[in-house]
PDB file of C-alpha atoms and ligand atoms in Angstrom:
ATOM      1  CA  MET A   1      11.775 -31.150  20.261  1.00 59.00           C
ATOM      2  CA  SER A   2       9.870 -29.258  17.683  1.00 64.00           C
ATOM      3  CA  LYS A   3      11.323 -26.077  16.737  1.00 70.00           C
ATOM      4  CA  PRO A   4       8.501 -23.037  16.962  1.00 68.00           C
ATOM      5  CA  LYS A   5       7.921 -21.526  14.201  1.00 68.00           C
ATOM      6  CA  PRO A   6       8.089 -18.204  12.988  1.00 72.00           C
ATOM      7  CA  PHE A   7       5.629 -16.111  14.015  1.00 76.00           C
ATOM      8  CA  PRO A   8       3.803 -14.513  10.700  1.00 80.00           C
ATOM      9  CA  ALA A   9       3.991 -11.126   9.883  1.00 85.00           C
ATOM     10  CA  ILE A  10       0.933  -9.493  11.541  1.00 93.00           C
ATOM     11  CA  THR A  11       2.020  -5.675  10.537  1.00 96.00           C
ATOM     12  CA  GLY A  12      -0.038  -2.208  11.244  1.00 98.00           C
ATOM     13  CA  SER A  13       0.278   1.038  10.903  1.00 98.00           C
ATOM     14  CA  CYS A  14      -1.045   4.692  10.827  1.00 98.00           C
ATOM     15  CA  VAL A  15      -3.320   6.698   8.625  1.00 98.00           C
ATOM     16  CA  CYS A  16      -0.605   8.261   7.053  1.00 98.00           C
ATOM     17  CA  ASN A  17       1.527   5.197   7.189  1.00 98.00           C
ATOM     18  CA  THR A  18       4.528   7.118   8.734  1.00 98.00           C
ATOM     19  CA  VAL A  19       4.687   5.221  11.707  1.00 98.00           C
ATOM     20  CA  ARG A  20       4.927   0.968  11.199  1.00 98.00           C
ATOM     21  CA  TYR A  21       4.942  -1.635  13.575  1.00 98.00           C
ATOM     22  CA  ARG A  22       4.901  -5.542  13.941  1.00 96.00           C
ATOM     23  CA  LEU A  23       3.744  -8.388  16.501  1.00 96.00           C
ATOM     24  CA  LEU A  24       6.230 -10.378  17.357  1.00 94.00           C
ATOM     25  CA  THR A  25       3.791 -13.350  18.318  1.00 93.00           C
ATOM     26  CA  SER A  26       0.096 -13.896  18.969  1.00 92.00           C
ATOM     27  CA  PRO A  27      -1.977 -11.023  21.295  1.00 95.00           C
ATOM     28  CA  LEU A  28      -2.927 -11.990  24.589  1.00 96.00           C
ATOM     29  CA  TYR A  29      -6.849 -11.411  23.794  1.00 96.00           C
ATOM     30  CA  CYS A  30      -8.750  -9.168  21.450  1.00 96.00           C
ATOM     31  CA  TYR A  31     -12.137  -8.074  22.861  1.00 97.00           C
ATOM     32  CA  ALA A  32     -14.688  -5.211  21.373  1.00 98.00           C
ATOM     33  CA  CYS A  33     -16.097  -2.930  23.632  1.00 97.00           C
ATOM     34  CA  HIS A  34     -19.252  -1.617  23.624  1.00 98.00           C
ATOM     35  CA  CYS A  35     -18.983   1.264  26.498  1.00 96.00           C
ATOM     36  CA  ALA A  36     -20.065   4.788  26.173  1.00 96.00           C
ATOM     37  CA  ASP A  37     -16.693   5.835  26.305  1.00 93.00           C
ATOM     38  CA  CYS A  38     -14.978   3.697  23.531  1.00 95.00           C
ATOM     39  CA  GLN A  39     -18.449   4.856  21.246  1.00 97.00           C
ATOM     40  CA  LYS A  40     -16.764   8.389  22.158  1.00 94.00           C
ATOM     41  CA  SER A  41     -13.623   8.401  21.796  1.00 91.00           C
ATOM     42  CA  SER A  42     -13.623   6.067  18.668  1.00 93.00           C
ATOM     43  CA  GLY A  43     -16.082   7.707  16.988  1.00 95.00           C
ATOM     44  CA  GLY A  44     -17.432   4.703  15.970  1.00 96.00           C
ATOM     45  CA  ALA A  45     -19.556   2.259  17.331  1.00 97.00           C
ATOM     46  CA  PHE A  46     -17.406   0.254  19.646  1.00 98.00           C
ATOM     47  CA  GLY A  47     -14.070   0.230  20.155  1.00 97.00           C
ATOM     48  CA  TRP A  48     -12.173  -2.835  19.447  1.00 97.00           C
ATOM     49  CA  PHE A  49      -8.686  -3.659  21.487  1.00 97.00           C
ATOM     50  CA  LEU A  50      -6.216  -6.648  21.248  1.00 96.00           C
ATOM     51  CA  ASN A  51      -3.837  -7.085  24.342  1.00 97.00           C
ATOM     52  CA  ILE A  52       0.103  -7.465  23.503  1.00 97.00           C
ATOM     53  CA  GLU A  53       3.002  -7.169  25.843  1.00 96.00           C
ATOM     54  CA  ALA A  54       4.970  -4.242  25.102  1.00 95.00           C
ATOM     55  CA  TYR A  55       8.272  -5.959  24.235  1.00 95.00           C
ATOM     56  CA  ASN A  56       6.169  -7.842  21.642  1.00 96.00           C
ATOM     57  CA  ILE A  57       5.403  -5.060  19.357  1.00 96.00           C
ATOM     58  CA  SER A  58       8.339  -3.817  17.399  1.00 96.00           C
ATOM     59  CA  ILE A  59       8.255  -0.393  15.531  1.00 97.00           C
ATOM     60  CA  ILE A  60       9.553  -1.073  11.728  1.00 97.00           C
ATOM     61  CA  SER A  61       9.313   2.514  10.393  1.00 98.00           C
ATOM     62  CA  PRO A  62      12.572   5.322  11.111  1.00 98.00           C
ATOM     63  CA  THR A  63       9.432   7.609  13.268  1.00 98.00           C
ATOM     64  CA  HIS A  64       8.088   6.147  16.659  1.00 97.00           C
ATOM     65  CA  PRO A  65       5.155   6.835  17.509  1.00 97.00           C
ATOM     66  CA  VAL A  66       4.774   9.079  20.832  1.00 97.00           C
ATOM     67  CA  ILE A  67       3.092   9.144  24.012  1.00 94.00           C
ATOM     68  CA  VAL A  68       0.458  11.438  24.956  1.00 94.00           C
ATOM     69  CA  ALA A  69      -1.356  11.256  28.157  1.00 91.00           C
ATOM     70  CA  ARG A  70      -4.152  13.298  29.100  1.00 86.00           C
ATOM     71  CA  GLU A  71      -7.628  13.629  31.645  1.00 87.00           C
ATOM     72  CA  LYS A  72     -10.247  12.826  29.322  1.00 82.00           C
ATOM     73  CA  LYS A  73     -12.807  13.416  32.110  1.00 84.00           C
ATOM     74  CA  PRO A  74     -12.290  13.353  35.811  1.00 86.00           C
ATOM     75  CA  GLY A  75      -9.461  10.763  36.868  1.00 81.00           C
ATOM     76  CA  ALA A  76      -9.818   9.465  34.002  1.00 80.00           C
ATOM     77  CA  LEU A  77      -5.982   8.947  32.453  1.00 82.00           C
ATOM     78  CA  ASP A  78      -5.794   7.954  28.911  1.00 85.00           C
ATOM     79  CA  ARG A  79      -2.211   7.317  27.954  1.00 90.00           C
ATOM     80  CA  HIS A  80      -1.589   6.031  24.141  1.00 94.00           C
ATOM     81  CA  MET A  81       1.072   6.130  21.335  1.00 96.00           C
ATOM     82  CA  GLU A  82       0.147   7.839  18.424  1.00 97.00           C
ATOM     83  CA  CYS A  83       1.723   8.881  15.045  1.00 98.00           C
ATOM     84  CA  PRO A  84       3.518  12.060  15.354  1.00 98.00           C
ATOM     85  CA  LYS A  85       2.186  13.412  12.260  1.00 98.00           C
ATOM     86  CA  CYS A  86      -1.364  11.992  11.254  1.00 98.00           C
ATOM     87  CA  LYS A  87      -2.203  11.676  15.333  1.00 97.00           C
ATOM     88  CA  THR A  88      -3.325   8.227  14.673  1.00 97.00           C
ATOM     89  CA  GLU A  89      -3.909   6.220  18.122  1.00 97.00           C
ATOM     90  CA  LEU A  90      -1.916   3.142  17.432  1.00 98.00           C
ATOM     91  CA  TRP A  91      -2.505   1.704  20.969  1.00 97.00           C
ATOM     92  CA  SER A  92      -3.071   2.500  24.464  1.00 95.00           C
ATOM     93  CA  ASN A  93      -2.436   1.690  28.416  1.00 89.00           C
ATOM     94  CA  ASN A  94      -5.247   0.156  30.682  1.00 79.00           C
ATOM     95  CA  VAL A  95      -5.682  -1.093  34.167  1.00 80.00           C
ATOM     96  CA  LEU A  96      -3.042  -3.525  33.509  1.00 85.00           C
ATOM     97  CA  GLY A  97      -0.135  -0.715  33.380  1.00 85.00           C
ATOM     98  CA  THR A  98       2.136  -0.008  31.049  1.00 88.00           C
ATOM     99  CA  ALA A  99       3.924  -2.834  30.302  1.00 93.00           C
ATOM    100  CA  ILE A 100       0.559  -4.173  28.269  1.00 95.00           C
ATOM    101  CA  CYS A 101      -0.895  -2.470  25.079  1.00 96.00           C
ATOM    102  CA  SER A 102      -4.193  -2.272  24.047  1.00 97.00           C
ATOM    103  CA  ILE A 103      -3.880  -2.062  20.062  1.00 98.00           C
ATOM    104  CA  ARG A 104      -6.544  -0.807  18.280  1.00 98.00           C
ATOM    105  CA  VAL A 105      -7.225  -3.727  15.827  1.00 98.00           C
ATOM    106  CA  GLY A 106      -8.033  -1.563  12.959  1.00 97.00           C
ATOM    107  CA  THR A 107      -4.550   0.283  12.855  1.00 98.00           C
ATOM    108  CA  LEU A 108      -3.631  -3.075  11.318  1.00 97.00           C
ATOM    109  CA  ASP A 109      -2.726  -3.210   8.042  1.00 96.00           C
ATOM    110  CA  PHE A 110      -5.622  -7.130   8.310  1.00 93.00           C
ATOM    111  CA  PRO A 111      -7.980  -6.368  10.890  1.00 94.00           C
ATOM    112  CA  SER A 112      -9.910  -9.117   9.765  1.00 91.00           C
ATOM    113  CA  LEU A 113      -7.331 -10.947  11.288  1.00 90.00           C
ATOM    114  CA  MET A 114      -8.845 -10.744  14.503  1.00 93.00           C
ATOM    115  CA  GLU A 115     -12.068 -11.838  16.094  1.00 93.00           C
ATOM    116  CA  PRO A 116     -13.164 -10.246  19.367  1.00 96.00           C
ATOM    117  CA  ASP A 117     -12.878 -13.243  22.017  1.00 96.00           C
ATOM    118  CA  VAL A 118     -15.442 -11.408  24.233  1.00 97.00           C
ATOM    119  CA  HIS A 119     -17.587  -8.392  23.698  1.00 98.00           C
ATOM    120  CA  SER A 120     -17.651  -6.109  26.606  1.00 98.00           C
ATOM    121  CA  TYR A 121     -20.380  -3.596  28.225  1.00 98.00           C
ATOM    122  CA  VAL A 122     -23.162  -4.880  25.667  1.00 98.00           C
ATOM    123  CA  GLY A 123     -25.817  -2.860  27.707  1.00 97.00           C
ATOM    124  CA  SER A 124     -24.808  -0.054  25.359  1.00 97.00           C
ATOM    125  CA  LYS A 125     -23.843  -1.878  22.173  1.00 98.00           C
ATOM    126  CA  VAL A 126     -25.863  -0.339  19.442  1.00 97.00           C
ATOM    127  CA  GLU A 127     -28.768  -2.265  18.000  1.00 96.00           C
ATOM    128  CA  TRP A 128     -28.125  -2.713  14.700  1.00 97.00           C
ATOM    129  CA  ILE A 129     -25.199  -4.418  15.398  1.00 96.00           C
ATOM    130  CA  LYS A 130     -25.702  -7.961  16.029  1.00 96.00           C
ATOM    131  CA  LEU A 131     -23.071 -10.609  17.412  1.00 97.00           C
ATOM    132  CA  PRO A 132     -22.559 -13.479  15.959  1.00 94.00           C
ATOM    133  CA  GLU A 133     -24.215 -16.668  17.327  1.00 94.00           C
ATOM    134  CA  GLY A 134     -22.521 -18.088  20.243  1.00 94.00           C
ATOM    135  CA  ALA A 135     -20.115 -14.799  20.443  1.00 96.00           C
ATOM    136  CA  LYS A 136     -18.687 -14.272  24.403  1.00 96.00           C
ATOM    137  CA  THR A 137     -20.494 -11.285  26.046  1.00 97.00           C
ATOM    138  CA  THR A 138     -20.097  -9.719  29.453  1.00 97.00           C
ATOM    139  CA  GLU A 139     -22.007  -6.760  30.705  1.00 97.00           C
ATOM    140  CA  LYS A 140     -19.238  -4.617  32.427  1.00 95.00           C
ATOM    141  CA  GLU A 141     -15.732  -4.300  31.384  1.00 93.00           C
ATOM    142  CA  VAL A 142     -12.989  -7.283  30.632  1.00 94.00           C
ATOM    143  CA  ASN A 143     -12.135  -9.129  33.848  1.00 94.00           C
ATOM    144  CA  HIS A 144      -8.628 -10.782  32.272  1.00 95.00           C
ATOM    145  CA  LYS A 145      -8.342 -13.036  35.723  1.00 95.00           C
ATOM    146  CA  GLU A 146     -11.288 -14.084  34.713  1.00 95.00           C
ATOM    147  CA  LEU A 147     -11.332 -14.104  30.891  1.00 95.00           C
ATOM    148  CA  TRP A 148      -8.153 -14.644  29.176  1.00 95.00           C
ATOM    149  CA  PRO A 149      -7.236 -17.998  28.192  1.00 94.00           C
ATOM    150  CA  LYS A 150      -4.551 -19.627  30.792  1.00 95.00           C
ATOM    151  CA  SER A 151      -1.594 -19.445  28.396  1.00 94.00           C
ATOM    152  CA  SER A 152      -1.946 -15.529  28.214  1.00 96.00           C
ATOM    153  CA  LEU A 153      -2.648 -15.199  31.947  1.00 96.00           C
ATOM    154  CA  LYS A 154       0.823 -17.204  32.410  1.00 96.00           C
ATOM    155  CA  ARG A 155       2.382 -15.005  29.993  1.00 96.00           C
ATOM    156  CA  LEU A 156       0.621 -11.698  31.740  1.00 96.00           C
ATOM    157  CA  GLU A 157       2.757 -12.955  34.590  1.00 96.00           C
ATOM    158  CA  ILE A 158       5.831 -13.214  33.503  1.00 96.00           C
ATOM    159  CA  CYS A 159       5.165  -9.630  31.887  1.00 96.00           C
ATOM    160  CA  MET A 160       5.071  -8.418  35.155  1.00 94.00           C
ATOM    161  CA  ALA A 161       7.685 -10.196  36.493  1.00 95.00           C
ATOM    162  CA  ARG A 162      10.226  -9.117  34.215  1.00 93.00           C
ATOM    163  CA  VAL A 163       8.515  -5.218  35.162  1.00 91.00           C
ATOM    164  CA  ALA A 164       9.373  -6.029  38.913  1.00 92.00           C
ATOM    165  CA  GLU A 165      12.492  -7.395  37.899  1.00 93.00           C
ATOM    166  CA  THR A 166      13.342  -3.987  35.975  1.00 90.00           C
ATOM    167  CA  THR A 167      12.004  -2.067  38.834  1.00 90.00           C
ATOM    168  CA  ARG A 168      14.227  -3.877  41.159  1.00 92.00           C
ATOM    169  CA  LYS A 169      17.469  -3.313  39.564  1.00 91.00           C
ATOM    170  CA  LYS A 170      16.830  -0.017  38.844  1.00 89.00           C
ATOM    171  CA  GLN A 171      15.423   0.989  42.443  1.00 90.00           C
ATOM    172  CA  ALA A 172      18.695  -0.955  43.465  1.00 90.00           C
ATOM    173  CA  ALA A 173      20.881   1.253  41.124  1.00 89.00           C
ATOM    174  CA  LEU A 174      19.313   4.496  42.407  1.00 87.00           C
ATOM    175  CA  ALA A 175      19.848   3.421  45.992  1.00 85.00           C
ATOM    176  CA  GLU A 176      24.083   3.089  45.291  1.00 75.00           C
ATOM    177  CA  PRO A 177      25.320   5.787  42.179  1.00 65.00           C
ATOM    178  CA  GLN A 178      28.459   4.286  40.900  1.00 62.00           C
ATOM    179  CA  GLU A 179      31.199   4.939  38.936  1.00 58.00           C
ATOM    180  CA  GLY A 180      29.470   7.325  36.793  1.00 53.00           C
ATOM    181  CA  THR A 181      26.496   4.537  35.550  1.00 48.00           C
ATOM    182  CA  THR A 182      22.901   5.573  35.509  1.00 49.00           C
ATOM    183  CA  GLY A 183      20.432   3.280  36.635  1.00 45.00           C
ATOM    184  CA  GLY A 184      17.633   1.298  33.969  1.00 44.00           C
ATOM    185  CA  GLY A 185      18.784  -0.029  30.445  1.00 43.00           C
ATOM    186  CA  GLY A 186      15.213  -2.221  30.901  1.00 41.00           C
ATOM    187  CA  GLU A 187      16.062  -5.162  28.684  1.00 41.00           C
ATOM    188  CA  GLY A 188      13.798  -6.534  26.066  1.00 41.00           C
ATOM    189  CA  ASP A 189      11.109  -3.785  25.980  1.00 41.00           C
ATOM    190  CA  ALA A 190      10.467  -2.599  21.917  1.00 39.00           C
ATOM    191  CA  GLU A 191      11.454   0.545  22.001  1.00 38.00           C
ATOM    192  CA  GLY A 192       9.615   3.758  22.019  1.00 39.00           C
ATOM    193  CA  THR A 193       6.598   1.838  23.174  1.00 39.00           C
ATOM    194  CA  GLY A 194       7.810   3.074  27.016  1.00 40.00           C
ATOM    195  CA  GLY A 195       6.453  -0.126  28.479  1.00 39.00           C
ATOM    196  CA  GLU A 196       9.567  -0.632  30.782  1.00 37.00           C
ATOM    197  CA  GLY A 197      10.386  -0.664  34.620  1.00 36.00           C
ATOM    198  CA  GLU A 198       7.406   1.340  35.593  1.00 34.00           C
ATOM    199  CA  LYS A 199       5.803   0.878  38.827  1.00 28.00           C
ATOM    200  CA  THR A 200       2.372  -1.165  38.081  1.00 27.00           C
ATOM    201  CA  PRO A 201       0.010  -1.684  40.502  1.00 27.00           C
ATOM    202  CA  THR A 202       0.174  -5.470  39.133  1.00 28.00           C
ATOM    203  CA  ALA A 203       3.951  -5.730  39.238  1.00 29.00           C
ATOM    204  CA  VAL A 204       3.671  -5.893  43.220  1.00 29.00           C
ATOM    205  CA  GLU A 205       1.135  -8.618  43.208  1.00 32.00           C
ATOM    206  CA  PHE A 206       4.253 -10.470  41.353  1.00 35.00           C
ATOM    207  CA  GLU A 207       6.967  -9.321  42.914  1.00 36.00           C
ATOM    208  CA  ASP A 208       7.341 -12.555  44.988  1.00 38.00           C
ATOM    209  CA  LYS A 209       8.582 -14.351  41.337  1.00 42.00           C
ATOM    210  CA  ASP A 210      11.516 -13.201  41.444  1.00 45.00           C
ATOM    211  CA  ALA A 211      12.574 -16.061  43.600  1.00 47.00           C
ATOM    212  CA  GLU A 212      11.766 -18.088  40.893  1.00 50.00           C
ATOM    213  CA  ASP A 213      14.850 -20.228  39.431  1.00 58.00           C
ATOM    214  CA  ASP A 214      15.634 -20.339  35.338  1.00 62.00           C
ATOM    215  CA  GLU A 215      14.352 -24.034  35.423  1.00 66.00           C
ATOM    216  CA  ALA A 216      10.772 -23.560  36.594  1.00 61.00           C
ATOM    217  CA  PHE A 217      10.610 -20.508  34.388  1.00 57.00           C
ATOM    218  CA  GLU A 218      11.657 -22.175  31.390  1.00 64.00           C
ATOM    219  CA  LYS A 219       8.656 -25.339  32.213  1.00 62.00           C
ATOM    220  CA  ARG A 220       6.415 -22.416  32.519  1.00 57.00           C
ATOM    221  CA  PHE A 221       7.307 -21.080  29.144  1.00 60.00           C
ATOM    222  CA  LYS A 222       7.094 -24.356  27.537  1.00 62.00           C
ATOM    223  CA  GLU A 223       3.498 -24.745  28.822  1.00 59.00           C
ATOM    224  CA  THR A 224       2.329 -21.832  27.329  1.00 61.00           C
ATOM    225  CA  GLU A 225       4.041 -22.625  24.014  1.00 65.00           C
ATOM    226  CA  LYS A 226       1.623 -24.860  23.307  1.00 68.00           C
ATOM    227  CA  ALA A 227      -1.266 -23.051  23.270  1.00 65.00           C
ATOM    228  CA  LEU A 228       0.020 -20.628  21.671  1.00 70.00           C
ATOM    229  CA  GLN A 229       1.538 -22.483  18.548  1.00 72.00           C
ATOM    230  CA  GLU A 230      -2.497 -23.092  18.104  1.00 72.00           C
ATOM    231  CA  ARG A 231      -3.516 -19.726  18.014  1.00 74.00           C
ATOM    232  CA  LEU A 232      -0.562 -19.175  15.548  1.00 76.00           C
ATOM    233  CA  GLU A 233      -1.585 -21.727  13.088  1.00 79.00           C
ATOM    234  CA  LYS A 234      -5.207 -20.551  13.414  1.00 78.00           C
ATOM    235  CA  LEU A 235      -3.690 -17.507  12.679  1.00 81.00           C
ATOM    236  CA  SER A 236      -1.667 -18.060   9.803  1.00 82.00           C
ATOM    237  CA  LEU A 237      -4.152 -19.774   7.859  1.00 82.00           C
ATOM    238  CA  LYS A 238      -6.229 -16.448   7.918  1.00 81.00           C
ATOM    239  CA  LEU A 239      -3.278 -14.360   6.874  1.00 82.00           C
ATOM    240  CA  GLU A 240      -2.244 -17.196   3.633  1.00 82.00           C
ATOM    241  CA  GLU A 241      -6.189 -16.230   2.966  1.00 81.00           C
ATOM    242  CA  GLU A 242      -5.817 -12.368   3.173  1.00 80.00           C
ATOM    243  CA  GLU A 243      -3.174 -12.481   1.076  1.00 79.00           C
ATOM    244  CA  VAL A 244      -5.123 -14.719  -1.983  1.00 80.00           C
ATOM    245  CA  THR A 245      -7.840 -12.071  -1.508  1.00 80.00           C
ATOM    246  CA  LYS A 246      -5.394  -9.271  -1.700  1.00 78.00           C
ATOM    247  CA  LYS A 247      -3.524 -10.305  -4.867  1.00 79.00           C
ATOM    248  CA  ALA A 248      -7.402 -11.540  -6.130  1.00 80.00           C
ATOM    249  CA  ARG A 249      -8.877  -8.465  -6.224  1.00 78.00           C
ATOM    250  CA  GLU A 250      -5.481  -6.838  -7.298  1.00 77.00           C
ATOM    251  CA  LEU A 251      -5.771  -8.424 -10.427  1.00 76.00           C
ATOM    252  CA  THR A 252      -9.487  -7.467 -11.020  1.00 72.00           C
ATOM    253  CA  LEU A 253      -8.457  -4.132 -10.183  1.00 64.00           C
TER     254      LEU A 253
HETATM  255 ZN1  LIG B   1     -15.147   0.699  26.517  1.00 58.66          ZN
HETATM  256 ZN1  LIG B   2       0.647   8.885  10.519  1.00 58.66          ZN
END
């Protein structure tokens, strides 16, 4: 079995560079949303996001982002992480709950590494934006069950199973407090992302996966590896190109 290659250093930051982060693996999905809400909240032509598990974002700066939750319009709670200094929004949570983040792609150091897998709400797309030929589009929101690649759906399942397991452990610890221990200690979550252990609607769906034995888990994980590796190689190539272009730019300055 070949050793998995280390994931290329895909990093990002806020505008003032106080909060810096790194992705520990390739994203689950990337999309551009042309809905009116994304246009208003970004002040731009569309919202551009990539989904990744909270525990696959590592904060590499001494300052961590802060969680901000506000009701932007009735019934629509926006929960995002932002730089405490310059207030740049780095990522938010969507219908999948707090364990999955929607990173704002523009906060990556090399945003052009990412290309939308789909363009959603194309009905409200500004007219002067011409989508690349053959680009996948949808009139509605991104339905992950229909659109995400199989490998990403498997990762989502693993992530949700972990959330359910952490929740179960926390509840068990709360049910029988003993020897002065406090419940919790979520394993594996990236610090400061707040993605651990909170009960999400989707977590319930996956609770029966708790029973899965290590061997089956290992097998499913291996299956996702190949698909990931392909995505990873594509990203590495693009990253190298970006760095060469950057160097060339620096030399001509
Ligand atoms: Zn949108
Ligand atoms: Zn900042």
